Amino acid sequence: MRMDRYLPPEHPLNRFYRVAAAVFGACLMVFGVLGLANRVPLFTTDGIDVLGLSSNGLLAVVSIVVGAVLVAAAAWGGPVASTTTAAIGVLFFLSGLINLGLLHTPWNLFAFAMSNVVFSFVAGLVLMFFGFYGRVSGGLPEDNPYVRYRHHEPPVQEDPESVIADERRISELEPMCADELAVAENHATPEQRRRVTADRLEHMRQERRRAYDHYREAGRTEQQQISAQNPWADFQQEDGARG
């Protein structure tokens, strides 16, 4: 079963991966183009300053290639964008470690300075966060596409039970939406107004119950429980006690 089925184009995680890869890839390409525009030698160990970082011709070319890979992964989307972003993040972090030991040596092929090392560490961590977000985090919800894929469950949009539940919920909400729209447009029947008023009162009752439960779980006494009609009751009680 292909992972692409679990991450359709409209899925929030898919958009998250694509935007992250595209933005970072475009920034890398700009950095590389600016480096080449300064006609810096290809293999010099004394780079020029580009956007606060040291760069030579080789680093500029590599930046353009890596940026293009990220942009291409963003265009592909789905797990490809996620995996590519995470993998390049790991490479950035390793590059920072390796080039830290090569500073001020003839083997500093990318003309790294300390600012480049810091950038590699930060960029690597950021890219790994974007790439691994929503797939290896703790406490992922049951409808997470990676959780369903690892458990060999069908995608949410293909799960018959989920589809039936969504359709049932939509069918339940449609009449109320029509009633509220009629009330807002001032052409509702008395029955529609009655249903809208009853639904509003039910929501108020549920909110009041939620407030009561919250204060009960917080260890408040019965006299300290807040009233939905008097949200300042606790403060008034405390002021009276101080007085």
Coordinates of C-alpha atoms in Angstrom, one line a residue:
M1 CA 0.0 0.0 0.0
R2 CA 1.5 3.3 -1.1
M3 CA 2.1 6.0 1.4
D4 CA 0.9 8.6 -1.2
R5 CA -2.6 7.5 -0.6
Y6 CA -2.4 8.6 3.0
L7 CA -1.2 12.1 2.2
P8 CA -3.4 13.6 -0.5
P9 CA -2.6 17.1 -1.8
E10 CA -5.2 18.7 0.5
H11 CA -3.9 17.1 3.7
P12 CA -2.4 19.7 6.1
L13 CA 0.8 17.7 6.6
N14 CA 1.4 17.6 2.9
R15 CA 1.1 21.3 2.6
F16 CA 3.4 21.7 5.6
Y17 CA 6.1 19.6 4.1
R18 CA 5.8 21.3 0.7
V19 CA 6.0 24.8 2.0
A20 CA 9.0 24.0 4.3
A21 CA 10.9 22.3 1.5
A22 CA 10.1 25.0 -1.1
V23 CA 11.0 28.0 1.1
F24 CA 14.3 26.5 2.4
G25 CA 15.2 25.3 -1.1
A26 CA 14.6 28.7 -2.7
C27 CA 16.8 30.4 0.0
L28 CA 19.6 28.0 -0.7
M29 CA 19.4 28.7 -4.5
V30 CA 19.5 32.4 -3.9
F31 CA 22.6 32.0 -1.7
G32 CA 24.2 29.9 -4.4
V33 CA 23.4 32.3 -7.2
L34 CA 24.7 35.3 -5.3
G35 CA 27.9 33.3 -4.7
L36 CA 28.4 32.5 -8.4
A37 CA 27.6 36.1 -9.3
N38 CA 30.7 37.3 -7.4
R39 CA 32.9 35.1 -9.6
V40 CA 34.6 33.5 -6.5
P41 CA 37.2 30.8 -7.4
L42 CA 35.8 27.3 -7.3
F43 CA 38.2 25.6 -4.7
T44 CA 39.5 28.5 -2.7
T45 CA 39.6 28.1 1.1
D46 CA 39.2 31.8 1.6
G47 CA 35.6 32.5 0.7
I48 CA 33.7 35.8 0.2
D49 CA 30.9 37.1 2.4
V50 CA 27.5 36.2 1.0
L51 CA 24.5 37.1 3.2
G52 CA 26.7 36.9 6.3
L53 CA 28.2 33.5 5.4
S54 CA 31.5 32.5 3.8
S55 CA 31.2 31.0 0.3
N56 CA 33.4 29.8 -2.6
G57 CA 32.4 28.5 -6.0
L58 CA 32.0 24.9 -4.9
L59 CA 29.7 25.8 -2.0
A60 CA 27.7 28.0 -4.3
V61 CA 27.2 25.1 -6.8
V62 CA 26.3 22.7 -4.0
S63 CA 23.8 25.1 -2.6
I64 CA 22.1 25.5 -5.9
V65 CA 21.9 21.7 -6.4
V66 CA 20.6 21.0 -2.9
G67 CA 18.1 23.9 -3.2
A68 CA 16.9 22.5 -6.5
V69 CA 16.4 19.1 -4.9
L70 CA 14.3 20.6 -2.1
V71 CA 12.2 22.6 -4.6
A72 CA 11.7 19.4 -6.7
A73 CA 10.7 17.5 -3.5
A74 CA 8.2 20.3 -2.7
A75 CA 6.7 20.0 -6.1
W76 CA 6.4 16.2 -5.7
G77 CA 4.9 16.6 -2.2
G78 CA 3.8 13.9 0.2
P79 CA 6.2 11.6 1.9
V80 CA 8.9 12.4 -0.7
A81 CA 9.0 16.0 0.5
S82 CA 9.1 14.9 4.1
T83 CA 11.8 12.3 3.7
T84 CA 13.9 14.6 1.5
T85 CA 13.7 17.5 3.9
A86 CA 14.6 15.3 6.9
A87 CA 17.5 13.6 5.0
I88 CA 19.0 17.0 3.9
G89 CA 18.6 18.2 7.5
V90 CA 20.7 15.3 8.7
L91 CA 23.4 16.1 6.0
F92 CA 23.4 19.7 7.1
F93 CA 24.0 18.7 10.7
L94 CA 26.8 16.3 9.7
S95 CA 28.3 18.9 7.5
G96 CA 28.5 21.3 10.4
L97 CA 30.3 18.7 12.5
I98 CA 32.8 17.7 9.8
N99 CA 33.6 21.2 8.7
L100 CA 34.1 22.3 12.3
G101 CA 37.1 20.1 12.4
L102 CA 38.3 21.3 9.0
L103 CA 38.3 25.0 9.8
H104 CA 41.6 26.8 8.9
T105 CA 43.0 23.7 7.2
P106 CA 43.8 23.1 3.5
W107 CA 40.9 20.6 3.5
N108 CA 38.3 23.3 4.1
L109 CA 37.0 22.8 0.5
F110 CA 33.8 24.8 1.1
A111 CA 35.6 27.8 2.6
F112 CA 33.6 27.4 5.8
A113 CA 33.8 30.0 8.6
M114 CA 32.4 29.6 12.1
S115 CA 29.2 31.3 10.9
N116 CA 28.7 28.6 8.3
V117 CA 29.1 25.9 11.0
V118 CA 26.5 27.5 13.2
F119 CA 24.2 27.9 10.2
S120 CA 24.6 24.2 9.3
F121 CA 23.7 23.1 12.8
V122 CA 20.7 25.4 13.0
A123 CA 19.5 24.6 9.5
G124 CA 20.0 20.9 10.0
L125 CA 17.8 20.9 13.2
V126 CA 15.2 23.0 11.5
L127 CA 15.0 20.8 8.4
M128 CA 14.9 17.7 10.5
F129 CA 12.0 19.2 12.5
F130 CA 10.1 20.0 9.4
G131 CA 10.8 16.6 7.8
F132 CA 10.0 14.5 10.8
Y133 CA 7.0 16.5 12.0
G134 CA 3.9 14.5 12.2
R135 CA 5.5 11.1 11.6
V136 CA 7.9 10.3 14.5
S137 CA 6.5 12.6 17.2
G138 CA 5.2 11.2 20.4
G139 CA 1.5 10.9 21.0
L140 CA 0.4 11.0 17.4
P141 CA -3.4 10.8 17.0
E142 CA -5.1 7.7 15.6
D143 CA -6.1 9.4 12.4
N144 CA -2.5 10.4 11.7
P145 CA -1.6 9.1 8.2
Y146 CA 1.7 7.6 9.3
V147 CA 0.1 5.8 12.3
R148 CA -2.6 4.3 10.0
Y149 CA 0.0 3.3 7.5
R150 CA 2.2 1.5 10.1
H151 CA -0.8 -0.3 11.4
H152 CA -1.9 -1.3 7.9
E153 CA -5.2 0.6 8.2
P154 CA -6.8 2.2 5.2
P155 CA -6.5 6.0 4.8
V156 CA -9.1 8.1 6.6
Q157 CA -10.7 9.2 3.4
E158 CA -11.0 5.5 2.3
D159 CA -12.2 4.1 5.7
P160 CA -15.8 3.1 5.3
E161 CA -16.6 3.7 9.0
S162 CA -15.0 7.2 8.9
V163 CA -16.8 8.1 5.6
I164 CA -20.2 6.9 7.0
A165 CA -19.5 8.8 10.3
D166 CA -18.7 12.0 8.4
E167 CA -21.7 11.7 6.1
R168 CA -24.0 11.1 9.2
R169 CA -22.5 14.2 10.9
I170 CA -23.0 16.3 7.8
S171 CA -26.6 15.2 7.5
E172 CA -27.2 16.1 11.1
L173 CA -25.6 19.6 10.7
E174 CA -27.2 20.6 7.4
P175 CA -30.8 21.3 8.8
M176 CA -29.4 23.4 11.6
C177 CA -27.1 25.3 9.2
A178 CA -30.2 26.0 7.1
D179 CA -32.1 27.2 10.1
E180 CA -29.3 29.5 11.3
L181 CA -28.9 30.9 7.8
A182 CA -32.6 31.6 7.6
V183 CA -32.5 33.4 11.0
A184 CA -29.5 35.4 9.9
E185 CA -31.3 36.5 6.7
N186 CA -34.5 37.3 8.7
H187 CA -36.8 35.0 6.8
A188 CA -37.0 32.1 9.3
T189 CA -40.2 30.4 10.2
P190 CA -41.3 30.2 13.9
E191 CA -40.2 26.5 13.9
Q192 CA -36.8 27.4 12.6
R193 CA -36.4 30.1 15.2
R194 CA -37.5 27.7 17.9
R195 CA -34.9 25.1 16.8
V196 CA -32.1 27.7 16.7
T197 CA -33.0 29.0 20.2
A198 CA -33.1 25.5 21.6
D199 CA -29.7 24.7 20.1
R200 CA -28.2 27.9 21.6
L201 CA -29.6 27.1 25.0
E202 CA -28.2 23.6 24.8
H203 CA -24.7 24.9 24.0
M204 CA -25.0 27.3 26.9
R205 CA -26.0 24.4 29.2
Q206 CA -23.1 22.3 28.0
E207 CA -20.7 25.2 28.5
R208 CA -22.0 25.7 32.1
R209 CA -21.6 22.0 32.8
R210 CA -18.0 22.2 31.5
A211 CA -17.3 25.1 33.8
Y212 CA -18.7 23.2 36.8
D213 CA -16.7 20.1 35.9
H214 CA -13.5 22.2 35.6
Y215 CA -13.9 23.7 39.0
R216 CA -14.8 20.4 40.6
E217 CA -11.7 18.7 39.1
A218 CA -9.6 21.6 40.3
G219 CA -10.6 20.8 43.9
R220 CA -13.0 23.8 44.5
T221 CA -15.7 23.5 47.1
E222 CA -19.4 23.6 46.1
Q223 CA -19.6 27.2 47.3
Q224 CA -16.7 28.2 45.1
Q225 CA -18.0 26.8 41.9
I226 CA -18.4 29.5 39.3
S227 CA -21.8 30.3 37.9
A228 CA -22.3 30.8 34.2
Q229 CA -24.3 33.9 34.9
N230 CA -21.7 35.4 37.3
P231 CA -18.2 34.8 36.1
W232 CA -16.8 37.2 38.8
A233 CA -18.3 35.1 41.7
D234 CA -14.9 33.7 42.8
F235 CA -13.3 37.2 42.7
Q236 CA -16.1 38.7 44.7
Q237 CA -15.9 35.9 47.3
E238 CA -12.1 36.4 47.7
D239 CA -12.6 40.2 48.0
G240 CA -15.3 39.7 50.7
A241 CA -12.9 37.3 52.6
R242 CA -10.1 39.9 52.6
G243 CA -12.5 42.6 53.7

